[in-house]
XYZ file of C-alpha atoms in Angstrom:
766
model
C -0.406 22.194 11.310
C -1.780 21.344 14.824
C 0.295 24.261 16.717
C -2.687 26.589 17.445
C -4.025 26.416 20.985
C -7.547 24.540 20.860
C -10.490 26.646 21.348
C -11.364 25.427 24.957
C -7.980 26.108 26.115
C -6.447 29.361 27.311
C -3.133 30.419 26.150
C -0.290 28.893 28.433
C 1.224 30.990 30.816
C 4.725 32.042 30.670
C 5.878 29.440 32.920
C 3.844 26.850 31.418
C 5.222 27.848 27.872
C 8.648 27.827 29.178
C 8.490 24.076 30.635
C 6.599 22.805 27.596
C 9.091 20.538 25.523
C 7.385 19.511 22.035
C 7.334 15.682 21.681
C 7.651 16.243 18.016
C 8.846 18.659 15.639
C 7.666 19.858 12.111
C 10.046 20.975 9.494
C 9.512 22.626 6.015
C 11.630 23.120 3.046
C 13.322 26.273 2.832
C 11.502 29.486 1.382
C 13.919 29.555 -1.522
C 13.333 25.864 -2.342
C 9.638 26.391 -2.156
C 9.637 29.487 -4.443
C 11.798 27.720 -7.076
C 9.650 24.957 -7.137
C 6.651 27.049 -7.403
C 8.214 28.947 -10.471
C 9.173 25.743 -11.969
C 5.552 24.492 -11.826
C 4.466 27.946 -13.405
C 6.388 27.130 -16.449
C 5.378 23.764 -16.897
C 1.728 25.306 -16.505
C 2.311 27.850 -19.108
C 3.766 25.039 -21.519
C 0.749 23.131 -20.873
C -1.792 26.072 -21.607
C 0.401 26.771 -24.820
C -0.511 23.083 -25.920
C -3.965 23.548 -25.368
C -4.147 26.750 -27.190
C -2.273 25.201 -30.293
C -4.890 22.470 -30.282
C -7.564 25.066 -30.191
C -6.221 26.994 -33.041
C -4.735 24.389 -35.299
C -7.965 22.102 -35.944
C -7.233 19.108 -38.234
C -8.697 18.591 -41.592
C -12.243 17.262 -41.506
C -11.123 13.972 -42.581
C -8.750 13.375 -39.585
C -11.103 15.461 -37.207
C -11.689 12.554 -34.658
C -7.955 12.233 -34.218
C -7.559 15.874 -33.290
C -10.533 15.763 -31.021
C -9.054 12.588 -29.115
C -5.731 14.232 -28.923
C -7.465 17.594 -27.568
C -9.331 15.655 -24.683
C -6.272 13.472 -23.918
C -4.195 16.596 -23.506
C -6.595 18.443 -21.495
C -6.989 15.518 -19.321
C -3.058 15.205 -18.880
C -2.868 18.895 -18.054
C -5.558 18.987 -15.356
C -4.302 15.582 -13.880
C -0.813 17.199 -13.429
C -2.504 20.278 -11.778
C -4.031 18.008 -9.340
C -0.686 16.340 -8.586
C 1.020 19.425 -7.875
C -0.971 19.866 -4.539
C 1.317 17.068 -3.023
C 4.335 19.038 -4.002
C 3.412 22.485 -2.894
C 4.429 22.584 0.748
C 5.698 19.233 2.096
C 6.230 18.961 6.003
C 8.599 16.420 7.614
C 8.363 15.363 11.153
C 10.861 14.027 13.770
C 10.042 12.740 17.169
C 11.747 13.205 20.550
C 11.366 9.870 22.369
C 13.690 11.060 25.160
C 11.174 13.815 26.171
C 8.378 11.255 26.022
C 10.305 9.036 28.512
C 10.805 11.935 30.863
C 7.270 13.152 30.777
C 5.781 9.635 30.790
C 7.235 6.827 32.689
C 6.507 3.181 31.208
C 3.943 2.774 33.916
C 1.816 5.928 32.744
C 1.907 4.973 28.993
C -1.250 4.018 27.292
C -2.201 0.654 26.199
C -1.672 -0.440 22.685
C -3.515 -2.898 20.490
C -2.055 -4.196 17.390
C -4.202 -5.988 14.732
C -2.891 -8.301 12.159
C -5.274 -9.685 9.294
C -4.605 -12.735 7.312
C -7.221 -14.426 5.115
C -5.873 -17.344 3.363
C -3.096 -19.653 4.698
C -2.116 -20.892 1.022
C -1.527 -17.401 -0.225
C -0.267 -15.898 3.238
C 1.991 -18.867 4.639
C 1.544 -19.207 8.469
C 5.255 -18.791 8.998
C 5.143 -15.503 7.239
C 2.293 -14.536 9.867
C 4.305 -15.902 12.715
C 7.238 -13.723 11.830
C 4.995 -10.472 11.811
C 3.631 -11.587 15.010
C 6.666 -12.571 17.025
C 8.361 -8.944 15.714
C 5.184 -7.203 17.402
C 5.083 -9.067 20.754
C 8.944 -8.357 21.158
C 8.151 -4.421 20.903
C 10.288 -2.424 23.324
C 6.976 -1.586 25.206
C 5.703 -2.535 28.683
C 4.166 -5.892 27.842
C 1.133 -5.426 30.252
C 0.070 -2.465 27.893
C 0.555 -4.332 24.804
C -1.608 -6.754 23.201
C -1.388 -8.508 19.634
C -4.470 -9.750 17.876
C -4.489 -11.960 14.784
C -7.693 -11.952 12.576
C -7.626 -15.115 10.484
C -10.325 -14.772 8.081
C -9.605 -18.092 6.410
C -10.400 -19.783 9.713
C -7.446 -22.209 9.202
C -6.406 -24.788 11.619
C -2.892 -24.449 10.362
C -2.669 -20.528 11.110
C -4.019 -21.336 14.561
C -1.475 -24.134 15.212
C 1.293 -21.645 13.911
C 0.126 -18.940 16.425
C 0.109 -21.854 19.412
C 3.768 -22.311 18.051
C 4.605 -18.727 17.963
C 3.266 -18.401 21.637
C 5.572 -21.060 22.869
C 8.867 -19.616 20.983
C 7.899 -16.006 22.052
C 8.959 -17.088 25.676
C 12.922 -17.444 24.433
C 12.444 -14.901 21.533
C 11.219 -11.903 23.756
C 13.709 -12.277 26.448
C 16.532 -12.392 23.711
C 15.651 -9.427 22.008
C 15.456 -7.451 25.252
C 19.030 -8.561 26.147
C 20.637 -7.991 23.059
C 18.450 -4.945 21.328
C 17.833 -7.056 18.304
C 16.885 -5.286 15.241
C 14.697 -6.274 13.299
C 12.613 -8.486 15.471
C 11.301 -10.785 12.949
C 13.216 -14.081 13.722
C 13.544 -14.793 9.924
C 14.786 -11.301 8.901
C 17.107 -11.202 11.795
C 18.700 -14.567 11.387
C 19.365 -13.861 7.708
C 20.901 -10.505 8.653
C 23.140 -12.324 11.119
C 24.049 -14.921 8.950
C 25.347 -12.058 6.424
C 27.428 -10.521 9.083
C 25.073 -7.912 10.133
C 25.121 -8.388 13.952
C 22.126 -5.982 14.971
C 22.667 -6.319 18.756
C 23.352 -3.613 21.290
C 24.441 -4.217 24.786
C 23.304 -6.809 27.285
C 26.494 -8.213 28.225
C 28.536 -11.375 26.627
C 26.944 -14.562 25.566
C 25.519 -13.594 22.202
C 26.835 -16.201 19.961
C 25.803 -18.998 22.139
C 22.292 -17.616 22.767
C 22.055 -17.033 19.228
C 22.628 -20.479 18.297
C 20.218 -21.783 20.906
C 17.328 -19.511 19.738
C 17.920 -20.112 16.255
C 17.749 -23.798 16.612
C 14.518 -23.462 18.382
C 13.220 -21.260 15.605
C 14.225 -23.781 12.850
C 12.677 -26.394 14.593
C 9.281 -24.434 15.060
C 9.583 -23.628 11.382
C 9.825 -27.101 10.340
C 6.810 -28.233 12.409
C 4.668 -25.331 11.082
C 5.703 -25.942 7.373
C 5.443 -29.717 7.616
C 2.050 -29.754 8.919
C 0.966 -27.398 6.189
C 2.347 -29.468 3.624
C 1.009 -32.490 4.663
C -2.307 -31.140 5.615
C -2.554 -32.440 9.150
C -2.015 -31.078 12.593
C 0.703 -33.286 14.648
C -0.960 -35.509 16.952
C 0.966 -34.402 20.045
C -0.546 -30.710 19.296
C -4.009 -31.933 18.712
C -4.058 -33.850 22.221
C -2.438 -30.900 23.871
C -4.960 -28.476 22.576
C -7.693 -30.583 21.867
C -10.352 -27.957 22.752
C -8.904 -25.461 20.639
C -8.958 -27.862 17.377
C -12.224 -29.246 18.074
C -13.773 -26.734 15.784
C -12.362 -28.432 12.739
C -13.251 -31.968 13.553
C -15.437 -33.524 10.789
C -16.106 -30.384 8.820
C -15.361 -29.790 5.244
C -12.427 -27.581 5.054
C -13.352 -25.642 2.067
C -17.100 -24.760 3.106
C -15.826 -24.305 6.693
C -13.986 -20.965 5.626
C -17.264 -19.454 4.609
C -19.505 -21.131 7.330
C -18.390 -21.409 10.934
C -18.885 -19.957 14.218
C -16.478 -17.400 16.019
C -13.242 -19.104 16.975
C -11.381 -16.984 19.984
C -8.282 -18.020 21.984
C -6.253 -16.082 24.245
C -2.721 -17.488 23.558
C -0.751 -15.539 25.967
C -2.260 -13.794 28.958
C -0.402 -10.366 29.417
C -1.368 -10.468 32.993
C 0.570 -13.713 33.846
C 3.558 -13.650 35.835
C 6.969 -13.461 34.223
C 7.641 -16.801 32.210
C 10.941 -18.811 32.611
C 13.302 -17.950 29.757
C 13.284 -20.634 27.182
C 16.950 -20.474 26.874
C 18.536 -20.360 30.280
C 15.589 -21.096 32.533
C 15.733 -17.719 34.300
C 12.905 -15.548 35.181
C 12.675 -12.715 32.986
C 10.370 -10.473 30.962
C 6.619 -10.521 30.877
C 5.045 -11.151 27.458
C 2.444 -9.292 25.817
C -1.233 -10.528 25.392
C -1.584 -12.664 22.297
C -5.051 -13.526 20.942
C -6.249 -15.608 17.870
C -9.640 -14.787 16.275
C -11.559 -16.239 13.569
C -15.077 -14.091 13.354
C -18.132 -15.986 12.541
C -19.104 -16.442 9.047
C -22.248 -17.502 7.191
C -23.068 -17.828 3.603
C -26.151 -15.768 3.565
C -24.113 -12.735 5.573
C -21.686 -10.522 3.681
C -18.530 -10.817 5.652
C -17.288 -7.212 4.330
C -13.722 -8.736 3.651
C -11.011 -6.851 5.662
C -13.274 -4.057 7.031
C -15.207 -6.594 8.659
C -12.206 -8.247 10.192
C -11.049 -5.027 11.640
C -14.249 -4.061 13.012
C -14.482 -7.405 14.646
C -11.155 -6.998 16.305
C -12.046 -3.739 17.424
C -15.057 -5.194 19.304
C -13.363 -8.156 20.758
C -10.393 -6.024 21.932
C -12.411 -3.688 23.768
C -13.461 -6.477 26.256
C -10.054 -8.047 26.634
C -7.570 -5.200 26.551
C -9.403 -2.103 25.598
C -6.417 0.000 24.661
C -6.982 3.664 23.400
C -4.383 3.593 20.702
C -4.693 0.773 17.841
C -2.304 -0.298 15.272
C -3.073 -2.200 12.356
C -0.940 -4.181 9.748
C -0.979 -6.733 6.943
C 0.175 -10.213 7.911
C 3.475 -9.582 6.005
C 4.452 -6.445 7.393
C 6.880 -7.237 10.240
C 8.123 -4.637 12.722
C 11.693 -3.229 11.634
C 12.284 -1.185 14.591
C 11.210 -1.943 18.123
C 10.721 1.547 19.371
C 7.948 2.517 16.755
C 5.235 2.780 19.418
C 7.139 5.425 21.430
C 7.760 7.156 18.126
C 3.738 7.187 17.479
C 2.892 7.921 21.048
C 4.859 11.394 20.515
C 2.193 12.652 18.250
C -0.922 11.311 20.458
C 0.720 12.569 23.917
C 2.123 15.868 22.762
C 0.162 18.320 25.233
C -0.430 21.147 22.735
C -0.490 19.257 19.322
C -2.501 16.165 19.863
C -5.991 17.290 20.372
C -7.271 16.793 16.703
C -4.831 14.029 15.515
C -7.067 10.906 14.754
C -4.579 8.771 13.086
C -0.851 8.595 12.269
C 0.185 6.994 8.911
C 3.548 5.718 8.493
C 5.146 4.398 5.082
C 4.681 0.992 3.402
C 8.283 -0.152 2.812
C 9.376 -3.742 1.585
C 12.403 -5.837 2.407
C 12.388 -7.792 -0.997
C 12.504 -5.015 -3.543
C 15.222 -5.516 -5.933
C 18.051 -2.672 -6.398
C 16.297 -1.102 -9.409
C 12.685 -1.963 -8.338
C 11.508 -3.763 -11.594
C 7.820 -3.664 -10.921
C 7.860 0.032 -9.327
C 6.550 -1.476 -6.253
C 8.348 0.630 -3.528
C 6.046 3.585 -4.116
C 9.010 5.695 -3.342
C 7.665 9.067 -4.592
C 4.285 8.469 -2.760
C 6.244 7.780 0.598
C 9.056 10.492 0.412
C 7.137 13.223 -1.655
C 3.468 13.169 -2.106
C 2.275 11.984 1.533
C 4.486 14.693 3.094
C 2.830 17.116 0.873
C -0.632 15.622 1.974
C 0.653 16.270 5.579
C 0.597 19.940 5.180
C -3.151 20.058 4.166
C -4.591 18.107 7.084
C -2.849 14.701 6.985
C -2.608 11.738 4.462
C -4.688 9.124 3.849
C -5.359 6.010 5.665
C -3.720 3.140 3.589
C -4.697 0.015 5.773
C -1.328 -0.928 7.147
C 1.009 0.703 9.261
C -1.285 3.077 10.778
C -1.945 4.114 14.458
C -5.547 5.184 15.535
C -7.539 6.421 18.354
C -10.137 3.995 19.017
C -12.546 6.407 20.107
C -12.246 8.243 16.702
C -12.194 5.109 14.801
C -15.540 4.094 16.998
C -17.179 7.169 15.344
C -16.322 10.100 17.894
C -16.956 13.429 16.078
C -14.639 16.158 16.333
C -15.201 18.898 18.751
C -13.164 21.850 18.544
C -14.014 22.922 22.000
C -12.545 19.829 23.549
C -11.170 16.307 21.604
C -8.143 15.127 23.597
C -7.965 11.746 24.460
C -8.914 10.819 28.086
C -6.287 7.915 28.828
C -8.369 7.194 32.013
C -11.150 5.800 30.226
C -9.409 2.892 28.981
C -7.647 -0.245 30.512
C -7.797 -3.796 30.630
C -9.843 -6.155 32.853
C -8.010 -7.738 35.427
C -10.671 -9.450 37.461
C -11.890 -11.950 34.880
C -10.129 -15.430 34.039
C -9.106 -15.949 30.650
C -11.774 -18.378 30.073
C -14.376 -15.569 31.403
C -12.948 -13.266 28.779
C -12.803 -15.574 25.941
C -16.602 -16.336 26.637
C -17.654 -12.744 26.926
C -15.699 -11.666 23.865
C -16.559 -14.137 21.644
C -20.135 -12.815 20.833
C -18.575 -9.495 19.734
C -17.282 -11.280 16.737
C -20.555 -12.980 16.023
C -22.599 -11.558 12.844
C -25.524 -10.695 15.446
C -22.896 -7.738 16.641
C -22.277 -6.490 13.260
C -25.000 -7.171 10.859
C -27.649 -4.395 10.559
C -25.829 -2.033 13.332
C -23.961 1.046 12.932
C -20.495 -0.790 12.299
C -19.602 -0.380 8.841
C -21.570 2.962 8.586
C -21.078 5.145 11.461
C -18.426 2.998 13.634
C -15.288 1.346 12.549
C -14.088 0.710 8.849
C -16.604 1.545 6.079
C -18.013 -1.213 4.186
C -18.596 -1.949 0.544
C -15.443 -0.454 -0.987
C -12.293 -2.706 -1.933
C -10.306 0.073 -0.435
C -12.082 0.371 2.978
C -9.095 1.980 4.483
C -9.039 5.122 2.171
C -12.701 5.764 2.452
C -12.716 5.313 6.159
C -9.790 7.880 6.640
C -11.614 10.461 4.146
C -14.774 10.182 6.410
C -12.791 10.815 9.535
C -11.180 13.742 8.186
C -14.417 15.099 6.616
C -15.544 15.183 10.384
C -12.872 17.764 11.226
C -10.089 15.284 12.487
C -6.658 15.541 10.985
C -3.838 12.950 10.414
C -0.284 12.938 10.386
C 2.580 11.363 8.525
C 5.947 9.902 9.925
C 8.669 8.639 7.949
C 11.246 7.580 10.602
C 14.962 7.246 9.536
C 14.734 3.366 10.065
C 11.991 1.866 8.537
C 9.111 1.080 11.072
C 7.672 -1.742 9.118
C 8.894 -4.028 6.186
C 6.545 -6.293 3.949
C 6.627 -8.324 0.687
C 6.519 -6.796 -2.639
C 4.791 -8.282 -5.612
C 7.406 -10.542 -7.514
C 5.756 -11.147 -10.852
C 3.661 -8.918 -13.415
C 0.477 -10.637 -12.585
C 0.632 -9.860 -8.890
C 1.571 -6.200 -9.528
C -1.111 -5.671 -12.128
C -4.077 -7.131 -10.025
C -2.881 -5.187 -7.068
C -2.987 -1.844 -8.823
C -6.368 -3.115 -10.561
C -7.781 -3.469 -7.006
C -6.557 -0.322 -5.674
C -7.702 1.962 -8.523
C -11.078 0.312 -8.740
C -11.572 0.764 -5.076
C -10.386 4.529 -5.286
C -12.679 5.021 -8.367
C -15.697 3.463 -6.499
C -14.947 6.195 -3.741
C -15.364 8.811 -6.332
C -18.446 7.778 -7.233
C -19.841 6.924 -4.040
C -21.771 9.471 -1.609
C -18.161 9.793 0.186
C -16.844 11.278 -2.677
C -13.932 13.776 -2.256
C -15.434 15.774 -5.413
C -18.601 16.639 -3.530
C -18.940 14.969 0.024
C -15.383 16.396 1.132
C -15.901 19.927 -0.431
C -15.794 22.448 2.298
C -14.989 19.642 4.775
C -11.275 19.291 4.224
C -8.666 21.489 2.657
C -8.659 22.114 -1.077
C -5.002 20.765 -1.372
C -6.125 17.516 0.385
C -9.193 17.445 -1.609
C -7.141 17.729 -4.731
C -4.804 14.790 -3.872
C -7.768 12.643 -3.018
C -9.144 13.363 -6.366
C -5.806 12.496 -8.040
C -5.822 9.020 -6.352
C -9.536 8.319 -7.032
C -8.810 9.251 -10.641
C -6.252 6.680 -11.298
C -8.773 4.287 -13.266
C -10.223 7.067 -15.608
C -6.561 7.798 -16.577
C -6.566 4.701 -18.839
C -8.399 6.504 -21.393
C -5.937 9.223 -22.107
C -2.825 6.870 -21.914
C -4.503 4.275 -23.991
C -5.114 7.042 -26.761
C -1.660 8.193 -26.587
C -0.018 4.810 -26.673
C -2.068 3.597 -29.914
C -3.599 6.386 -31.879
C -0.256 8.470 -32.616
C 1.612 5.387 -33.499
C -1.099 4.327 -35.889
C -1.215 7.850 -37.521
C 2.567 7.486 -37.725
C 2.196 4.526 -39.854
C -0.549 6.198 -42.092
C 1.439 9.508 -42.490
C -1.187 11.450 -40.464
C 0.763 13.985 -38.527
C -0.822 14.943 -35.048
C 1.973 17.411 -33.462
C 3.509 20.662 -34.910
C 6.566 20.262 -37.328
C 9.943 20.108 -35.605
C 10.639 23.334 -37.536
C 7.553 25.031 -36.122
C 8.079 26.950 -32.944
C 5.010 25.494 -31.561
C 7.051 22.446 -31.065
C 8.611 24.205 -27.992
C 5.683 23.979 -25.545
C 5.333 20.126 -26.101
C 9.066 19.594 -25.966
C 9.441 21.871 -22.779
C 6.249 20.348 -20.808
C 7.333 16.543 -21.830
C 11.242 17.203 -20.834
C 10.589 19.108 -17.760
C 7.845 16.572 -16.365
C 9.944 13.664 -16.775
C 13.241 15.514 -15.471
C 11.531 16.539 -12.761
C 10.135 12.982 -12.288
C 13.481 11.659 -12.325
C 14.749 14.206 -9.685
C 12.141 13.340 -7.255
C 12.896 9.429 -7.663
C 16.584 9.953 -7.063
C 15.607 12.313 -4.157
C 13.424 9.328 -2.683
C 16.299 6.994 -2.753
C 15.861 5.205 -6.293
C 17.973 4.637 -9.199
C 18.138 5.971 -12.749
C 17.229 2.492 -13.863
C 14.739 2.149 -11.215
C 13.216 5.282 -12.522
C 13.138 3.714 -15.845
C 11.213 0.695 -14.645
C 8.931 2.822 -12.823
C 7.983 4.492 -15.970
C 7.217 1.179 -17.474
C 5.029 0.206 -14.401
C 3.169 3.661 -15.041
C 2.404 2.594 -18.632
C 1.378 -1.005 -17.732
C -0.808 -0.132 -14.786
C -2.658 2.595 -16.918
C -3.214 0.642 -20.020
C -4.181 -2.474 -18.483
C -4.918 -2.527 -14.692
C -6.661 0.860 -14.738
C -8.787 -0.004 -17.693
C -9.950 -3.147 -16.076
C -10.657 -1.240 -13.093
C -12.430 1.380 -14.919
C -14.637 -1.149 -16.924
C -15.487 -3.086 -13.799
C -16.304 -0.193 -11.803
C -18.706 1.153 -14.282
C -20.478 -2.232 -14.454
C -20.831 -2.424 -10.791
C -22.433 1.078 -10.742
C -24.922 -0.182 -13.201
C -25.623 -3.227 -11.258
C -23.865 -5.765 -13.576
C -21.265 -6.693 -11.239
C -20.187 -7.273 -7.331
C -17.389 -5.918 -5.553
C -14.553 -8.398 -4.778
C -11.228 -8.707 -2.806
C -8.143 -10.052 -4.365
C -5.532 -11.151 -2.148
C -1.928 -10.615 -3.392
C 0.333 -13.760 -2.859
C 3.049 -13.381 -0.465
C 5.404 -16.084 -1.688
C 6.862 -17.304 -4.939
C 8.402 -20.581 -6.061
C 12.122 -20.881 -6.345
C 12.487 -20.413 -10.163
C 10.269 -17.045 -9.945
C 12.377 -15.903 -6.727
C 15.618 -16.644 -8.506
C 14.341 -14.535 -11.733
C 13.206 -11.804 -9.508
C 16.501 -11.580 -7.736
C 18.190 -11.324 -11.040
C 15.622 -8.548 -12.168
C 14.213 -10.766 -14.973
C 10.582 -9.723 -15.595
C 7.900 -12.445 -14.847
C 5.070 -13.040 -17.165
C 4.449 -16.669 -17.370
C 0.635 -17.087 -17.478
C -2.106 -16.292 -19.793
C -3.880 -13.190 -18.872
C -6.278 -10.813 -20.656
C -3.941 -7.956 -19.057
C -1.104 -9.536 -21.087
C -3.145 -9.681 -24.310
C -3.667 -6.204 -23.916
C -0.049 -5.186 -23.204
C 1.487 -7.355 -25.748
C -1.166 -6.200 -28.505
C -0.243 -2.644 -27.831
C 3.430 -3.237 -27.639
C 3.407 -4.970 -31.070
C 1.420 -2.339 -32.389
C 4.025 0.189 -31.621
C 6.653 -1.994 -32.940
C 4.923 -2.621 -36.435
C 4.153 1.132 -36.546
C 8.002 1.745 -36.194
C 9.191 -0.924 -38.391
C 6.758 0.370 -41.122
C 7.751 4.030 -40.785
C 11.395 2.983 -40.866
C 10.888 0.853 -44.088
C 8.988 3.854 -45.895
C 12.103 6.024 -45.069
C 14.419 3.593 -46.286
C 12.851 3.032 -49.712
C 12.107 6.864 -50.341
C 14.523 8.207 -52.916
C 16.954 10.929 -52.237
C 16.210 10.970 -48.533
C 13.156 13.242 -49.299
C 10.928 10.650 -47.238
C 13.269 10.749 -44.244
C 13.330 14.534 -43.804
C 9.682 14.754 -44.432
C 8.921 12.138 -41.858
C 11.220 13.638 -39.283
C 10.011 17.307 -40.001
C 6.264 16.551 -40.028
C 5.986 13.674 -37.520
C 9.173 13.978 -35.533
C 7.268 14.074 -32.140
C 5.198 10.929 -33.358
C 8.484 9.175 -34.020
C 9.954 9.906 -30.682
C 6.899 8.754 -28.883
C 6.372 5.531 -30.766
C 10.152 4.909 -30.384
C 9.886 5.525 -26.689
C 7.156 3.200 -26.359
C 9.182 0.525 -28.132
C 12.156 1.075 -26.073
C 10.044 0.928 -23.056
C 8.475 -2.481 -24.231
C 11.800 -3.959 -24.635
C 11.482 -6.664 -21.665
C 8.078 -7.543 -23.187
C 9.695 -8.239 -26.624
C 12.327 -10.263 -24.946
C 9.407 -12.425 -23.227
C 7.840 -12.814 -26.544
C 10.632 -13.556 -29.128
C 13.820 -14.620 -27.139
C 13.110 -16.057 -23.668
C 12.865 -19.906 -23.020
C 12.269 -19.914 -19.329
C 8.988 -20.140 -17.831
C 8.805 -16.703 -17.056
C 8.457 -15.744 -20.904
C 5.244 -14.550 -22.416
C 2.726 -17.482 -23.094
C 2.668 -18.528 -26.674
C -1.064 -17.987 -26.821
C -0.731 -14.644 -25.687
C 2.076 -13.901 -28.060
C 0.299 -15.269 -31.132
C -3.075 -13.369 -30.347
C -0.988 -10.060 -29.632
C 0.787 -10.518 -33.141
C -2.374 -11.242 -35.006
C -4.455 -8.604 -33.294
C -1.765 -5.664 -33.771
C -1.246 -6.826 -37.582
C -4.910 -6.537 -38.210
C -5.233 -3.281 -36.587
C -2.402 -1.789 -38.193
C -3.448 -3.163 -41.743
C -7.039 -2.097 -41.401
C -5.927 1.532 -40.009
C -3.606 1.842 -43.107
C -6.088 0.551 -45.723
C -9.581 1.508 -44.471
C -8.992 4.676 -42.852
């Protein structure tokens, strides 16, 4: 990918070809490995086709015809969806960088500027100290500070977030030099001090004195943390801070804090001017490093104008940064995604600055990783297979999708530049920061760019910036860019570039998947649908994988059918699958066994555990029977004009009891939710069905009933048993647990009654 000479360039001369050293390499699996994988996929496809053939040639009796039709459509869906997923496994590519060659070809003074965007929206869900750690890890990047700017978009317009950023700006004057001297990794203070306390002294050279400086810097950090958390808990800013930054906090004087979040002017403050001379080191007082530019922004909001959630915030950052620092490369991160590797920017530039292979690269996506995932990942939050298997597969077809965090963009492409095969290289000389105006002048001139007037009824959100009108603005934006002819790349470095916070409860996990699947399904039904808009504009393989993700929500229908109807039919004595003694059982057995064994192999290859894979299967079931169901219904209602799009923020913190149970890998239910009603009802229904058939076998004479059940309905019995086994933690939460994370009594009672009514009705009325 990207190795051909652009159409406007002549083939390199022999001398040029000899002197050229690529800044990144692209590797593929061996031919033998690819061949074996494709042969295996062919055998699974043969098994799927055999299942379809069996269904068509063995119709059920008229009295049970609807059950047969449902099974037929579910199996057709499963088979076709499996075919779509194979695109991500067909020919994965793996990329590696050469930062040493980048340094030789481009000294620091010639490197392009980089603007980093961090978005937060609610200080009660995304605590200011969490945001501070992310920002501090970014301003401490191993990169020329005069070429780096970090912007925080505060969509909650919180005075506590601004106060935290002012504190961070002050602490950065000792933190950044400390990181530079001792090659600190990671550069989030919280994460680094935790690692140091555990004995993981991640420091390089820089001379002696590390222990002494560590104590001094940690003391300053703890004092800053206490001030920030105390202000947040008490609900007021310290008087000394109000006096020192009177103008900054004047926006909140006399305003109702709740309505203020939705109705306020633009607030913009340049907290650190990257053009300032080197500051005095806060630890020993010596003159040391420059600091990058740091900017706080709360864009204008008015109740009568839709603010377009994160997409609107990102577009405001693009406009404002164009006036202050105007870097050609943009990086955007969620507020909990701190930098885990200070050299990540140089890795990324290897892709954008390669002389031969950079002309069509619009964005570079890095994986989302998390530092709080338990050993066996009880909620399946790590997305290991997507990050380590599917996205490398997407990379071979034109690049992965844009997933909203950990992504580097070319500013010109994100601002609407069309791809021109005859010349689309990035001209670094067109960018650069303003060195003439004062900070006050820059703030005054940049502030109107975050006003509603600069966004409403303009090309922003349609032809420029991130797209509006979709909960997953990132995916639809990336797709529209790729449909213009641009490509993206995927880079999974050996050391994780960014680490964030994964959900720590089932409610958080299920709501997050509901938002993702709902947004993807909306894309499928929009004018940017990969089913028709992308046809002919991107490769078939990439189109298939977009469809794979956009069809997450409709997956609920087939999975719900297979989770409920076969078990009810088992209870009633209606066979849905071939007898165990029939040769037709082989395609079913092979397709299922091959699929799940291959899934286990992928998960282990990606760094997971066997128990982690089992937890992943539970998450697969829960999100398809509840998150995707709600997403499917809500999207249909919105398409019919009966609902509106929303944006749900996932909580980034948990209370101590929840955190303690999470560390012990005890699943958290804890609250009443319609989602839990569905999950618990399906789990009870399967338990009752399995119990009923076991009782029927036990009371049968001479073991005839047992043999009949195992022969005629053996596959149904295995399916029902697997569903009961995978729901074991839920049964514990309903029947045995006494802690606050158990299933609420109202949900348990509702599920028990509902399942009993459904089972009884099916047995006696059908």
